[in-house]
């Protein structure tokens, strides 16, 4: 059971986790990313590639479901304007075994960072700037490549 | 080649000033890199956004591709900076 | 900020995650273990060593907090009688970086399985039996040992 | 040695029939394994629960210890199966 959502609305963590719990795996792992204040950020704006985003996330979720025999996988990404403390991204997995749920959750957030077409712009006062690529994100995504 | 939808995102979109246009590249434009050079030659925001290819990524028909990927038969080509979601 | 709880009450996932989010790390990971039906289990009873449980969990949480520079760590374990679908265990971590939150979360649940004095008894009809040690749990815990 | 609190958990507790007792092992009982043998010699549920040491784990004063750990000065000794929480 795969659930993909790209939305301007706030992420309802409790509802999402309950959905994963009902999938019947017994082990549920989740990752939530929040907007950070990072030196006075007032607004974080998330742009995306509407035609391609859902498909990129669904592809990652299907890969994870397959590789770790998941009972369920959920990937939700906010777009539009947000303020510090708000949830940007939620990844949740349900599986029969905890290592499958945990590894698949880490895989999904690592790969989402490099494979899904989202871009962040931070606004501090009058200064708006697009966030640059992080080398560490590429390394994190690479470790999931299989021989 | 036929007309193609061009999409720009993040600072590429902001520099160029629009997020979407249709264009018909000349036949000698064979790959994404060639398309970038052809667009940059328009000058202004295009030149500014597209001058440094190491800062650019692309998708052809919504699939991420390297810049030497062919654009033959493409209906939609997107140019953008490295992604920073999550 | 470490929160340890051994309780007979249901685990309030939403409240626990919001507490972790407020710690200000930006990245929150969680793991929830649920009672599984496993071939007709009607009741799962969790026994523990009251004097030693809190301390064992606090020690693991402190080790994780220290090793991954966590902003917060929460470990909650139910005791007493439960039915399939209920939450047995919750582990949550908050950190500045996602890999720290995710790794610390996996560490905590892996080590809890081998280092904290809890015992499970499953009841199926008239048959009540104590769950046996799992070799795979020991391997999972061992991988966090450092040279 | 002095009187010590003995705690039993899970099927060890169920076989022995009680979860807690105080006892004063003789001076020659030096380690956890010796304590187990001394208790098993009582027969009945003790013998049944404590016959196979490979199935037993122990804590001395609430710290997990191997069965060859000394019990000198211990105030509380717990005997139980491998843990299965989480």
mmCIF file of C-alpha atoms in Angstrom, chain B residues 8-64:
data_model
loop_
_atom_site.group_PDB
_atom_site.id
_atom_site.type_symbol
_atom_site.label_atom_id
_atom_site.label_comp_id
_atom_site.label_asym_id
_atom_site.label_seq_id
_atom_site.Cartn_x
_atom_site.Cartn_y
_atom_site.Cartn_z
ATOM 1 C CA UNK B 8 12.351 26.278 -15.846
ATOM 2 C CA UNK B 9 12.493 25.924 -12.067
ATOM 3 C CA UNK B 10 13.936 27.717 -9.023
ATOM 4 C CA UNK B 11 16.612 30.338 -9.863
ATOM 5 C CA UNK B 12 16.701 29.258 -13.512
ATOM 6 C CA UNK B 13 13.029 30.264 -13.711
ATOM 7 C CA UNK B 14 13.669 33.496 -11.831
ATOM 8 C CA UNK B 15 16.607 34.549 -14.044
ATOM 9 C CA UNK B 16 14.801 33.747 -17.287
ATOM 10 C CA UNK B 17 11.669 35.421 -15.963
ATOM 11 C CA UNK B 18 9.179 32.752 -17.051
ATOM 12 C CA UNK B 19 8.481 29.184 -15.965
ATOM 13 C CA UNK B 20 7.203 27.819 -19.244
ATOM 14 C CA UNK B 21 7.440 28.468 -22.965
ATOM 15 C CA UNK B 22 7.159 26.628 -26.255
ATOM 16 C CA UNK B 23 10.073 26.719 -28.657
ATOM 17 C CA UNK B 24 11.303 25.037 -31.812
ATOM 18 C CA UNK B 25 15.071 24.431 -31.627
ATOM 19 C CA UNK B 26 16.891 24.205 -34.974
ATOM 20 C CA UNK B 27 17.655 20.733 -36.287
ATOM 21 C CA UNK B 28 21.346 20.904 -35.305
ATOM 22 C CA UNK B 29 20.435 21.064 -31.597
ATOM 23 C CA UNK B 30 20.745 17.374 -30.725
ATOM 24 C CA UNK B 31 21.148 17.126 -26.976
ATOM 25 C CA UNK B 32 20.307 18.992 -23.753
ATOM 26 C CA UNK B 33 23.670 20.756 -23.690
ATOM 27 C CA UNK B 34 23.070 22.006 -27.236
ATOM 28 C CA UNK B 35 19.637 23.258 -26.222
ATOM 29 C CA UNK B 36 21.152 25.124 -23.284
ATOM 30 C CA UNK B 37 23.720 26.821 -25.576
ATOM 31 C CA UNK B 38 21.009 27.733 -28.079
ATOM 32 C CA UNK B 39 18.841 29.290 -25.333
ATOM 33 C CA UNK B 40 21.801 31.072 -23.675
ATOM 34 C CA UNK B 41 22.574 32.745 -27.010
ATOM 35 C CA UNK B 42 19.354 34.712 -26.573
ATOM 36 C CA UNK B 43 21.250 36.780 -23.985
ATOM 37 C CA UNK B 44 19.743 38.599 -20.986
ATOM 38 C CA UNK B 45 18.250 36.359 -18.310
ATOM 39 C CA UNK B 46 18.831 33.284 -20.494
ATOM 40 C CA UNK B 47 22.560 33.943 -20.738
ATOM 41 C CA UNK B 48 22.732 34.620 -17.031
ATOM 42 C CA UNK B 49 20.809 31.483 -15.997
ATOM 43 C CA UNK B 50 22.439 29.114 -18.467
ATOM 44 C CA UNK B 51 26.069 30.244 -18.577
ATOM 45 C CA UNK B 52 27.456 27.595 -16.231
ATOM 46 C CA UNK B 53 26.304 24.096 -17.163
ATOM 47 C CA UNK B 54 27.853 22.537 -14.042
ATOM 48 C CA UNK B 55 25.114 24.264 -12.056
ATOM 49 C CA UNK B 56 22.320 22.864 -14.239
ATOM 50 C CA UNK B 57 20.311 19.650 -14.278
ATOM 51 C CA UNK B 58 17.677 18.517 -16.771
ATOM 52 C CA UNK B 59 14.706 16.256 -17.315
ATOM 53 C CA UNK B 60 13.431 15.072 -20.696
ATOM 54 C CA UNK B 61 9.783 14.061 -20.679
ATOM 55 C CA UNK B 62 9.936 14.129 -16.877
ATOM 56 C CA UNK B 63 12.898 11.794 -16.518
ATOM 57 C CA UNK B 64 16.152 13.104 -15.045
#
